[in-house]
mmCIF file of C-alpha atoms and ligand atoms in Angstrom:
data_model
loop_
_atom_site.group_PDB
_atom_site.id
_atom_site.type_symbol
_atom_site.label_atom_id
_atom_site.label_comp_id
_atom_site.label_asym_id
_atom_site.label_seq_id
_atom_site.Cartn_x
_atom_site.Cartn_y
_atom_site.Cartn_z
ATOM 1 C CA UNK A 95 15.090 21.693 -7.302
ATOM 2 C CA UNK A 96 13.164 24.439 -5.567
ATOM 3 C CA UNK A 97 10.554 24.192 -2.823
ATOM 4 C CA UNK A 98 7.172 23.017 -3.925
ATOM 5 C CA UNK A 99 4.111 22.339 -1.854
ATOM 6 C CA UNK A 100 4.464 18.587 -2.186
ATOM 7 C CA UNK A 101 7.750 18.516 -0.303
ATOM 8 C CA UNK A 102 7.325 16.570 2.929
ATOM 9 C CA UNK A 103 8.232 17.756 6.401
ATOM 10 C CA UNK A 104 10.885 15.026 6.555
ATOM 11 C CA UNK A 105 12.755 16.639 3.730
ATOM 12 C CA UNK A 106 12.400 20.113 5.241
ATOM 13 C CA UNK A 107 13.880 18.870 8.497
ATOM 14 C CA UNK A 108 16.755 17.160 6.692
ATOM 15 C CA UNK A 109 17.881 20.290 4.887
ATOM 16 C CA UNK A 110 19.868 22.674 7.112
ATOM 17 C CA UNK A 111 18.491 25.835 5.480
ATOM 18 C CA UNK A 112 14.842 24.817 5.596
ATOM 19 C CA UNK A 113 15.304 23.471 9.100
ATOM 20 C CA UNK A 114 16.506 26.940 10.114
ATOM 21 C CA UNK A 115 13.394 28.512 8.548
ATOM 22 C CA UNK A 116 11.124 26.164 10.459
ATOM 23 C CA UNK A 117 13.046 26.755 13.649
ATOM 24 C CA UNK A 118 12.804 30.523 13.259
ATOM 25 C CA UNK A 119 9.033 30.623 12.751
ATOM 26 C CA UNK A 120 7.943 27.552 14.661
ATOM 27 C CA UNK A 121 10.546 27.074 17.399
ATOM 28 C CA UNK A 122 8.244 25.139 19.694
ATOM 29 C CA UNK A 123 6.863 22.962 16.940
ATOM 30 C CA UNK A 124 10.279 21.885 15.756
ATOM 31 C CA UNK A 125 10.875 20.463 19.227
ATOM 32 C CA UNK A 126 7.422 18.991 19.508
ATOM 33 C CA UNK A 127 7.098 15.242 18.816
ATOM 34 C CA UNK A 128 3.903 15.470 16.739
ATOM 35 C CA UNK A 129 5.653 17.853 14.393
ATOM 36 C CA UNK A 130 8.764 15.751 14.017
ATOM 37 C CA UNK A 131 6.838 12.557 13.579
ATOM 38 C CA UNK A 132 4.684 13.994 10.826
ATOM 39 C CA UNK A 133 7.567 13.611 8.415
ATOM 40 C CA UNK A 134 5.323 12.215 5.700
ATOM 41 C CA UNK A 135 3.047 15.238 5.612
ATOM 42 C CA UNK A 136 3.329 18.332 3.503
ATOM 43 C CA UNK A 137 3.362 21.676 5.265
ATOM 44 C CA UNK A 138 -0.286 22.291 4.280
ATOM 45 C CA UNK A 139 -1.369 18.900 5.568
ATOM 46 C CA UNK A 140 0.454 19.502 8.814
ATOM 47 C CA UNK A 141 -1.056 22.953 9.276
ATOM 48 C CA UNK A 142 -4.528 21.455 8.792
ATOM 49 C CA UNK A 143 -4.114 19.132 11.778
ATOM 50 C CA UNK A 144 -6.152 20.339 14.745
ATOM 51 C CA UNK A 145 -3.291 19.930 17.205
ATOM 52 C CA UNK A 146 -0.961 22.049 15.133
ATOM 53 C CA UNK A 147 -1.482 25.755 15.464
ATOM 54 C CA UNK A 148 0.102 27.452 12.464
ATOM 55 C CA UNK A 149 -1.614 30.640 11.374
ATOM 56 C CA UNK A 150 -2.293 31.331 7.732
ATOM 57 C CA UNK A 151 0.115 34.279 7.737
ATOM 58 C CA UNK A 152 2.909 32.166 9.272
ATOM 59 C CA UNK A 153 2.246 29.513 6.658
ATOM 60 C CA UNK A 154 2.597 32.105 3.895
ATOM 61 C CA UNK A 155 5.850 33.482 5.327
ATOM 62 C CA UNK A 156 7.203 29.972 5.684
ATOM 63 C CA UNK A 157 6.432 29.189 2.066
ATOM 64 C CA UNK A 158 7.998 32.457 0.861
ATOM 65 C CA UNK A 159 11.223 31.799 2.743
ATOM 66 C CA UNK A 160 11.315 28.153 1.719
ATOM 67 C CA UNK A 161 10.879 29.202 -1.914
ATOM 68 C CA UNK A 162 14.307 30.856 -1.784
ATOM 69 C CA UNK A 163 16.018 27.591 -0.841
ATOM 70 C CA UNK A 164 17.501 25.188 -3.350
ATOM 71 C CA UNK A 165 16.620 21.655 -2.383
ATOM 72 C CA UNK A 166 18.805 18.840 -3.405
ATOM 73 C CA UNK A 167 16.507 15.963 -4.082
ATOM 74 C CA UNK A 168 17.718 13.748 -1.251
ATOM 75 C CA UNK A 169 16.139 10.748 -2.873
ATOM 76 C CA UNK A 170 15.423 10.581 -6.557
ATOM 77 C CA UNK A 171 12.134 9.066 -7.560
ATOM 78 C CA UNK A 172 12.753 6.019 -9.622
ATOM 79 C CA UNK A 173 12.083 6.161 -13.329
ATOM 80 C CA UNK A 174 10.606 2.739 -13.632
ATOM 81 C CA UNK A 175 8.382 2.862 -16.606
ATOM 82 C CA UNK A 176 4.891 2.450 -15.175
ATOM 83 C CA UNK A 177 2.106 3.484 -15.482
ATOM 84 C CA UNK A 178 2.939 2.936 -19.131
ATOM 85 C CA UNK A 179 4.115 -0.546 -18.275
ATOM 86 C CA UNK A 180 7.571 -1.974 -18.491
ATOM 87 C CA UNK A 181 8.020 -4.531 -21.213
ATOM 88 C CA UNK A 182 11.750 -4.845 -20.647
ATOM 89 C CA UNK A 183 11.433 -6.695 -17.345
ATOM 90 C CA UNK A 184 11.158 -10.419 -16.734
ATOM 91 C CA UNK A 185 8.583 -11.943 -19.062
ATOM 92 C CA UNK A 186 5.321 -13.189 -17.600
ATOM 93 C CA UNK A 187 4.180 -14.583 -20.934
ATOM 94 C CA UNK A 188 1.579 -17.307 -20.505
ATOM 95 C CA UNK A 189 0.912 -16.653 -16.807
ATOM 96 C CA UNK A 190 -2.643 -16.203 -15.593
ATOM 97 C CA UNK A 191 -2.683 -13.783 -12.684
ATOM 98 C CA UNK A 192 -5.577 -12.708 -10.477
ATOM 99 C CA UNK A 193 -5.151 -9.267 -8.879
ATOM 100 C CA UNK A 194 -7.498 -8.074 -6.138
ATOM 101 C CA UNK A 195 -7.725 -4.397 -5.259
ATOM 102 C CA UNK A 196 -6.867 -3.820 -8.919
ATOM 103 C CA UNK A 197 -8.807 -0.563 -9.112
ATOM 104 C CA UNK A 198 -6.177 1.584 -7.447
ATOM 105 C CA UNK A 199 -2.685 1.965 -6.016
ATOM 106 C CA UNK A 200 -0.454 -1.081 -5.749
ATOM 107 C CA UNK A 201 -2.986 -3.380 -7.408
ATOM 108 C CA UNK A 202 -3.416 -1.119 -10.434
ATOM 109 C CA UNK A 203 0.318 -0.524 -10.909
ATOM 110 C CA UNK A 204 1.014 -4.250 -10.605
ATOM 111 C CA UNK A 205 -1.699 -5.077 -13.118
ATOM 112 C CA UNK A 206 -0.346 -2.607 -15.677
ATOM 113 C CA UNK A 207 3.238 -3.831 -15.352
ATOM 114 C CA UNK A 208 2.366 -7.537 -15.344
ATOM 115 C CA UNK A 209 -0.034 -7.118 -18.256
ATOM 116 C CA UNK A 210 2.617 -5.323 -20.277
ATOM 117 C CA UNK A 211 4.939 -8.272 -19.705
ATOM 118 C CA UNK A 212 2.561 -10.806 -21.150
ATOM 119 C CA UNK A 213 0.432 -12.011 -18.245
ATOM 120 C CA UNK A 214 -3.291 -12.611 -18.713
ATOM 121 C CA UNK A 215 -5.018 -10.845 -15.869
ATOM 122 C CA UNK A 216 -8.218 -11.202 -13.923
ATOM 123 C CA UNK A 217 -8.758 -7.836 -12.256
ATOM 124 C CA UNK A 218 -10.896 -7.799 -9.128
ATOM 125 C CA UNK A 219 -12.220 -4.813 -7.201
ATOM 126 C CA UNK A 220 -15.478 -3.860 -5.549
ATOM 127 C CA UNK A 221 -15.302 -0.478 -7.207
ATOM 128 C CA UNK A 222 -16.559 -1.177 -10.706
ATOM 129 C CA UNK A 223 -15.602 2.196 -12.139
ATOM 130 C CA UNK A 224 -11.962 2.167 -11.025
ATOM 131 C CA UNK A 225 -11.716 -1.525 -11.915
ATOM 132 C CA UNK A 226 -12.858 -0.760 -15.461
ATOM 133 C CA UNK A 227 -10.352 2.113 -15.610
ATOM 134 C CA UNK A 228 -7.547 -0.284 -14.737
ATOM 135 C CA UNK A 229 -8.822 -2.695 -17.378
ATOM 136 C CA UNK A 230 -8.554 0.091 -19.967
ATOM 137 C CA UNK A 231 -5.048 1.015 -18.749
ATOM 138 C CA UNK A 232 -3.883 -2.595 -18.968
ATOM 139 C CA UNK A 233 -5.210 -2.876 -22.525
ATOM 140 C CA UNK A 234 -3.681 0.464 -23.535
ATOM 141 C CA UNK A 235 -0.342 -0.942 -22.441
ATOM 142 C CA UNK A 236 -0.680 -4.083 -24.506
ATOM 143 C CA UNK A 237 -2.046 -6.372 -21.805
ATOM 144 C CA UNK A 238 -4.923 -8.820 -21.845
ATOM 145 C CA UNK A 239 -7.385 -8.777 -18.975
ATOM 146 C CA UNK A 240 -10.928 -9.201 -17.732
ATOM 147 C CA UNK A 241 -12.543 -7.394 -14.832
ATOM 148 C CA UNK A 242 -14.746 -9.047 -12.203
ATOM 149 C CA UNK A 243 -16.528 -6.908 -9.648
ATOM 150 C CA UNK A 244 -16.288 -8.513 -6.193
ATOM 151 C CA UNK A 245 -16.141 -7.801 -2.502
ATOM 152 C CA UNK A 246 -13.229 -9.918 -1.299
ATOM 153 C CA UNK A 247 -14.826 -10.322 2.119
ATOM 154 C CA UNK A 248 -17.835 -12.150 0.644
ATOM 155 C CA UNK A 249 -17.348 -15.847 0.069
ATOM 156 C CA UNK A 250 -19.721 -16.084 -2.909
ATOM 157 C CA UNK A 251 -17.956 -13.152 -4.623
ATOM 158 C CA UNK A 252 -14.565 -14.813 -4.149
ATOM 159 C CA UNK A 253 -15.835 -18.152 -5.475
ATOM 160 C CA UNK A 254 -17.247 -16.259 -8.433
ATOM 161 C CA UNK A 255 -14.033 -14.446 -9.415
ATOM 162 C CA UNK A 256 -11.976 -17.616 -9.043
ATOM 163 C CA UNK A 257 -14.452 -19.497 -11.216
ATOM 164 C CA UNK A 258 -14.452 -16.683 -13.803
ATOM 165 C CA UNK A 259 -10.653 -16.785 -13.922
ATOM 166 C CA UNK A 260 -10.619 -20.513 -14.609
ATOM 167 C CA UNK A 261 -13.424 -20.204 -17.176
ATOM 168 C CA UNK A 262 -11.642 -17.370 -18.971
ATOM 169 C CA UNK A 263 -8.099 -18.710 -19.002
ATOM 170 C CA UNK A 264 -8.225 -22.357 -17.852
ATOM 171 C CA UNK A 265 -5.846 -22.019 -14.872
ATOM 172 C CA UNK A 266 -4.461 -19.687 -12.208
ATOM 173 C CA UNK A 267 -0.693 -19.337 -11.961
ATOM 174 C CA UNK A 268 -0.622 -16.472 -9.507
ATOM 175 C CA UNK A 269 -3.198 -15.032 -7.114
ATOM 176 C CA UNK A 270 -2.215 -11.581 -5.882
ATOM 177 C CA UNK A 271 -4.422 -10.993 -2.827
ATOM 178 C CA UNK A 272 -3.891 -7.308 -2.434
ATOM 179 C CA UNK A 273 -7.214 -5.618 -1.579
ATOM 180 C CA UNK A 274 -7.089 -4.042 1.850
ATOM 181 C CA UNK A 275 -8.285 -1.056 3.837
ATOM 182 C CA UNK A 276 -6.811 1.229 6.478
ATOM 183 C CA UNK A 277 -8.346 1.711 9.878
ATOM 184 C CA UNK A 278 -9.230 5.099 11.369
ATOM 185 C CA UNK A 279 -6.333 6.285 13.568
ATOM 186 C CA UNK A 280 -7.660 5.833 17.107
ATOM 187 C CA UNK A 281 -6.634 4.905 20.604
ATOM 188 C CA UNK A 282 -7.048 1.177 21.221
ATOM 189 C CA UNK A 283 -9.744 1.732 23.829
ATOM 190 C CA UNK A 284 -11.839 3.766 21.408
ATOM 191 C CA UNK A 285 -11.950 1.266 18.539
ATOM 192 C CA UNK A 286 -15.545 0.201 18.025
ATOM 193 C CA UNK A 287 -16.530 -3.384 17.414
ATOM 194 C CA UNK A 288 -17.877 -2.262 14.059
ATOM 195 C CA UNK A 289 -14.539 -0.747 13.000
ATOM 196 C CA UNK A 290 -12.604 -3.799 14.210
ATOM 197 C CA UNK A 291 -14.918 -6.100 12.249
ATOM 198 C CA UNK A 292 -14.727 -3.914 9.126
ATOM 199 C CA UNK A 293 -10.931 -4.148 9.089
ATOM 200 C CA UNK A 294 -10.818 -7.856 9.871
ATOM 201 C CA UNK A 295 -13.444 -8.670 7.252
ATOM 202 C CA UNK A 296 -11.497 -7.170 4.377
ATOM 203 C CA UNK A 297 -7.880 -7.521 5.509
ATOM 204 C CA UNK A 298 -8.061 -10.984 7.079
ATOM 205 C CA UNK A 299 -11.179 -12.775 5.885
ATOM 206 C CA UNK A 300 -10.683 -11.357 2.390
ATOM 207 C CA UNK A 301 -7.141 -12.732 2.239
ATOM 208 C CA UNK A 302 -8.222 -16.047 3.795
ATOM 209 C CA UNK A 303 -10.999 -16.537 1.234
ATOM 210 C CA UNK A 304 -8.790 -15.475 -1.668
ATOM 211 C CA UNK A 305 -6.174 -17.988 -0.560
ATOM 212 C CA UNK A 306 -8.654 -20.780 0.135
ATOM 213 C CA UNK A 307 -10.314 -20.727 -3.281
ATOM 214 C CA UNK A 308 -7.076 -20.138 -5.180
ATOM 215 C CA UNK A 309 -5.527 -23.074 -3.310
ATOM 216 C CA UNK A 310 -8.391 -25.352 -4.346
ATOM 217 C CA UNK A 311 -7.569 -24.619 -7.993
ATOM 218 C CA UNK A 312 -3.796 -24.696 -7.508
ATOM 219 C CA UNK A 313 -3.915 -27.967 -5.562
ATOM 220 C CA UNK A 314 -5.635 -29.642 -8.526
ATOM 221 C CA UNK A 315 -3.167 -28.070 -10.961
ATOM 222 C CA UNK A 316 -0.183 -29.099 -8.835
ATOM 223 C CA UNK A 317 1.329 -25.615 -9.095
ATOM 224 C CA UNK A 318 0.664 -22.005 -8.260
ATOM 225 C CA UNK A 319 1.862 -18.983 -6.336
ATOM 226 C CA UNK A 320 -0.068 -16.805 -3.918
ATOM 227 C CA UNK A 321 1.218 -13.324 -3.131
ATOM 228 C CA UNK A 322 -0.498 -11.522 -0.264
ATOM 229 C CA UNK A 323 -0.187 -7.840 0.498
ATOM 230 C CA UNK A 324 0.621 -7.440 4.167
ATOM 231 C CA UNK A 325 2.397 -4.328 5.513
ATOM 232 C CA UNK A 326 5.206 -3.338 7.844
ATOM 233 C CA UNK A 327 2.448 -3.651 10.451
ATOM 234 C CA UNK A 328 2.699 -7.404 9.866
ATOM 235 C CA UNK A 329 5.929 -7.381 11.833
ATOM 236 C CA UNK A 330 5.762 -4.286 14.026
ATOM 237 C CA UNK A 331 3.018 -2.170 15.577
ATOM 238 C CA UNK A 332 1.951 1.186 14.238
ATOM 239 C CA UNK A 333 0.728 3.779 16.705
ATOM 240 C CA UNK A 334 -3.077 4.138 16.914
ATOM 241 C CA UNK A 335 -3.615 1.386 14.341
ATOM 242 C CA UNK A 336 -4.221 -1.638 16.565
ATOM 243 C CA UNK A 337 -6.871 -3.306 14.409
ATOM 244 C CA UNK A 338 -4.893 -2.730 11.207
ATOM 245 C CA UNK A 339 -1.704 -3.992 12.879
ATOM 246 C CA UNK A 340 -3.500 -7.124 14.081
ATOM 247 C CA UNK A 341 -5.017 -7.700 10.652
ATOM 248 C CA UNK A 342 -1.654 -7.531 8.909
ATOM 249 C CA UNK A 343 -0.002 -9.782 11.508
ATOM 250 C CA UNK A 344 -2.771 -12.219 10.595
ATOM 251 C CA UNK A 345 -1.880 -11.931 6.900
ATOM 252 C CA UNK A 346 1.696 -12.943 7.762
ATOM 253 C CA UNK A 347 0.295 -15.854 9.780
ATOM 254 C CA UNK A 348 -1.940 -17.058 6.956
ATOM 255 C CA UNK A 349 0.972 -16.751 4.541
ATOM 256 C CA UNK A 350 3.355 -18.826 6.643
ATOM 257 C CA UNK A 351 0.769 -21.437 7.624
ATOM 258 C CA UNK A 352 -0.241 -22.048 4.014
ATOM 259 C CA UNK A 353 3.390 -21.975 2.805
ATOM 260 C CA UNK A 354 4.191 -24.728 5.279
ATOM 261 C CA UNK A 355 1.251 -26.880 4.239
ATOM 262 C CA UNK A 356 1.792 -26.560 0.499
ATOM 263 C CA UNK A 357 5.586 -26.448 0.309
ATOM 264 C CA UNK A 358 5.791 -29.958 -1.203
ATOM 265 C CA UNK A 359 2.800 -29.501 -3.476
ATOM 266 C CA UNK A 360 4.368 -27.106 -5.955
ATOM 267 C CA UNK A 361 2.539 -24.132 -4.466
ATOM 268 C CA UNK A 362 4.386 -21.173 -2.994
ATOM 269 C CA UNK A 363 2.911 -18.469 -0.780
ATOM 270 C CA UNK A 364 4.648 -15.172 -0.012
ATOM 271 C CA UNK A 365 3.704 -11.761 1.342
ATOM 272 C CA UNK A 366 4.923 -8.269 0.553
ATOM 273 C CA UNK A 367 5.152 -5.631 3.266
ATOM 274 C CA UNK A 368 5.022 -2.092 1.933
ATOM 275 C CA UNK A 369 5.705 0.799 4.282
ATOM 276 C CA UNK A 370 4.190 4.025 2.998
ATOM 277 C CA UNK A 371 3.024 4.079 -0.598
ATOM 278 C CA UNK A 372 1.536 7.094 -2.348
ATOM 279 C CA UNK A 373 -1.937 5.711 -3.042
ATOM 280 C CA UNK A 374 -5.556 6.618 -2.325
ATOM 281 C CA UNK A 375 -5.200 4.834 1.006
ATOM 282 C CA UNK A 376 -2.447 7.107 2.326
ATOM 283 C CA UNK A 377 -3.703 10.248 0.580
ATOM 284 C CA UNK A 378 -6.849 10.055 2.717
ATOM 285 C CA UNK A 379 -4.941 10.089 6.032
ATOM 286 C CA UNK A 380 -4.429 13.841 6.621
ATOM 287 C CA UNK A 381 -8.089 14.622 5.949
ATOM 288 C CA UNK A 382 -9.299 11.792 8.145
ATOM 289 C CA UNK A 383 -7.072 13.036 10.995
ATOM 290 C CA UNK A 384 -8.399 16.522 10.467
ATOM 291 C CA UNK A 385 -12.008 15.303 10.575
ATOM 292 C CA UNK A 386 -11.567 13.130 13.652
ATOM 293 C CA UNK A 387 -9.435 15.651 15.513
ATOM 294 C CA UNK A 388 -7.192 12.817 16.666
ATOM 295 C CA UNK A 389 -3.466 12.763 15.969
ATOM 296 C CA UNK A 390 -1.323 9.793 17.003
ATOM 297 C CA UNK A 391 1.774 10.395 19.090
ATOM 298 C CA UNK A 392 3.944 8.822 16.401
ATOM 299 C CA UNK A 393 3.835 8.343 12.684
ATOM 300 C CA UNK A 394 5.931 5.783 10.828
ATOM 301 C CA UNK A 395 9.371 7.111 10.070
ATOM 302 C CA UNK A 396 10.141 6.597 6.408
ATOM 303 C CA UNK A 397 13.829 7.001 6.775
ATOM 304 C CA UNK A 398 14.293 7.127 3.022
ATOM 305 C CA UNK A 399 12.454 10.474 3.125
ATOM 306 C CA UNK A 400 9.492 9.817 0.879
ATOM 307 C CA UNK A 401 6.587 7.542 0.065
ATOM 308 C CA UNK A 402 7.088 4.734 -2.418
ATOM 309 C CA UNK A 403 5.433 5.052 -5.791
ATOM 310 C CA UNK A 404 2.980 2.167 -6.315
ATOM 311 C CA UNK A 405 5.090 1.097 -9.289
ATOM 312 C CA UNK A 406 8.042 0.405 -6.984
ATOM 313 C CA UNK A 407 5.949 -2.212 -5.210
ATOM 314 C CA UNK A 408 4.573 -3.440 -8.521
ATOM 315 C CA UNK A 409 8.102 -4.250 -9.713
ATOM 316 C CA UNK A 410 8.542 -6.535 -6.707
ATOM 317 C CA UNK A 411 5.179 -8.173 -7.312
ATOM 318 C CA UNK A 412 6.080 -8.738 -10.970
ATOM 319 C CA UNK A 413 9.372 -10.350 -9.961
ATOM 320 C CA UNK A 414 7.605 -12.563 -7.401
ATOM 321 C CA UNK A 415 5.021 -13.553 -10.013
ATOM 322 C CA UNK A 416 7.811 -14.795 -12.273
ATOM 323 C CA UNK A 417 9.616 -18.124 -12.043
ATOM 324 C CA UNK A 418 12.725 -16.265 -10.883
ATOM 325 C CA UNK A 419 11.286 -16.256 -7.360
ATOM 326 C CA UNK A 420 11.165 -20.066 -7.442
ATOM 327 C CA UNK A 421 13.000 -20.657 -4.157
ATOM 328 C CA UNK A 422 10.890 -18.231 -2.147
ATOM 329 C CA UNK A 423 8.023 -19.444 -0.038
ATOM 330 C CA UNK A 424 6.664 -18.263 3.300
ATOM 331 C CA UNK A 425 8.695 -15.083 2.871
ATOM 332 C CA UNK A 426 7.498 -11.869 4.440
ATOM 333 C CA UNK A 427 9.156 -9.386 2.127
ATOM 334 C CA UNK A 428 9.798 -5.828 3.287
ATOM 335 C CA UNK A 429 9.840 -2.864 0.928
ATOM 336 C CA UNK A 430 9.454 -0.025 3.380
ATOM 337 C CA UNK A 431 11.989 2.763 2.827
ATOM 338 C CA UNK A 432 13.645 1.880 6.119
ATOM 339 C CA UNK A 433 10.615 2.146 8.424
ATOM 340 C CA UNK A 434 11.495 -1.064 10.224
ATOM 341 C CA UNK A 435 15.224 -0.327 10.639
HETATM 342 N N1 NAD B 603 -0.433 2.511 0.707
HETATM 343 C C1 NAD B 603 0.323 2.116 1.715
HETATM 344 O O1 NAD B 603 1.078 2.900 2.306
HETATM 345 C C2 NAD B 603 0.294 0.688 2.177
HETATM 346 C C3 NAD B 603 1.238 0.285 3.118
HETATM 347 C C4 NAD B 603 1.226 -1.035 3.562
HETATM 348 C C5 NAD B 603 0.285 -1.910 3.052
HETATM 349 N N2 NAD B 603 -0.616 -1.486 2.147
HETATM 350 C C6 NAD B 603 -1.592 -2.455 1.667
HETATM 351 O O2 NAD B 603 -1.551 -2.489 0.266
HETATM 352 C C7 NAD B 603 -2.809 -2.947 -0.234
HETATM 353 C C8 NAD B 603 -3.253 -2.040 -1.361
HETATM 354 O O3 NAD B 603 -3.405 -0.750 -0.835
HETATM 355 P P1 NAD B 603 -3.247 0.587 -1.688
HETATM 356 O O4 NAD B 603 -2.370 1.474 -0.899
HETATM 357 O O5 NAD B 603 -2.931 0.279 -3.097
HETATM 358 O O6 NAD B 603 -4.725 1.137 -1.498
HETATM 359 P P2 NAD B 603 -5.798 1.746 -2.502
HETATM 360 O O7 NAD B 603 -6.879 2.225 -1.617
HETATM 361 O O8 NAD B 603 -5.151 2.666 -3.457
HETATM 362 O O9 NAD B 603 -6.300 0.448 -3.316
HETATM 363 C C9 NAD B 603 -7.006 -0.583 -2.696
HETATM 364 C C10 NAD B 603 -8.043 -1.141 -3.653
HETATM 365 O O10 NAD B 603 -8.720 -2.217 -2.988
HETATM 366 C C11 NAD B 603 -10.101 -2.117 -3.254
HETATM 367 N N3 NAD B 603 -10.845 -2.736 -2.181
HETATM 368 C C12 NAD B 603 -10.947 -2.321 -0.892
HETATM 369 N N4 NAD B 603 -11.760 -3.140 -0.220
HETATM 370 C C13 NAD B 603 -12.177 -4.092 -1.087
HETATM 371 C C14 NAD B 603 -13.034 -5.204 -0.987
HETATM 372 N N5 NAD B 603 -13.663 -5.507 0.151
HETATM 373 N N6 NAD B 603 -13.221 -5.984 -2.077
HETATM 374 C C15 NAD B 603 -12.627 -5.684 -3.238
HETATM 375 N N7 NAD B 603 -11.817 -4.641 -3.403
HETATM 376 C C16 NAD B 603 -11.592 -3.844 -2.331
HETATM 377 C C17 NAD B 603 -10.363 -0.619 -3.348
HETATM 378 O O11 NAD B 603 -11.549 -0.349 -4.073
HETATM 379 C C18 NAD B 603 -9.113 -0.131 -4.046
HETATM 380 O O12 NAD B 603 -9.268 -0.147 -5.443
HETATM 381 C C19 NAD B 603 -3.736 -3.001 0.981
HETATM 382 O O13 NAD B 603 -3.826 -4.325 1.427
HETATM 383 C C20 NAD B 603 -3.024 -2.137 1.999
HETATM 384 O O14 NAD B 603 -3.362 -2.514 3.323
HETATM 385 C C21 NAD B 603 -0.638 -0.208 1.679
#
């Protein structure tokens, strides 16, 4: 394949020829930590960072010279069927599954795949428009679903979507508590109380409430499975993301505590830990860094050389939602392209 503007710095540094081009035009930058750490950025995104001084003419020359290089795709993107669904996988026929954060990214991809495999879905998001779009996508791919608008950090909204799920389908087999938000990259000492509370409200209280009200239903049923979306920051810190890191550690804590309590009650609780996934959440990072003028000293190193597609996480969620994950509970499951190695 030839150079295109979506190729990430990580890939440019891995290829001897493109490395030489970068070294020729940006000798200092190649040595500089910020540059090396920004492996997940494209050249344009990198050049837009305030700390990185690449002139427009240098950028053009770089692109011209890179265009002459043949890139071997170091990692092939997986052809995994979604967003058109994937009927060939493990059947989820008869399962009722609640998905929060269903309007985008991992939640949307999971909904489409699980719907196409026979699950009846209750899609939850506070963004009504994107939630309705997911509903349409699920139906286009042969799935059955309803959408409930809710803010997962509001108790009455959570009670409402759980009640709607039971009214619509009579039970809840799986609750996928996935809605979450990313913090502004900032030094610890600069994080405002407001920002800390915003992150905790959605990422911790939202998961707590989703678990609490799903557990009330599942306890009566005598069965059920809760899948929480944590992050690699549930088990390691990420630079300049203290509040987010703390919130995802808390998700792991809630997962394990509930798994322990309900292990003999037929209810399993697990968490997935994505690393970097190409979603709205990560797409917003370069611009937010540009606006704030703050760049962390380190970025996560996706050793695999690319972001995950949301569908790659969705396949794991679909497996977990099936009975084939029957011996798993309290598991904190990594799918991170080698970030935590
Ligand atoms: N993208 C990544 O690299 C990555 C990595 C690790 C963990 N995660 C986690 O994965 C989960 C999904 O993220 P994504 O990358 O798909 O993001 P995304 O922004 O594409 O989707 C998140 C969805 O959640 C919804 N949402 C946000 N706050 C909400 C609230 N209070 N109530 C209801 N809905 C709300 C949004 O409207 C959006 O539709 C999050 O918990 C995130 O922390 C993502």
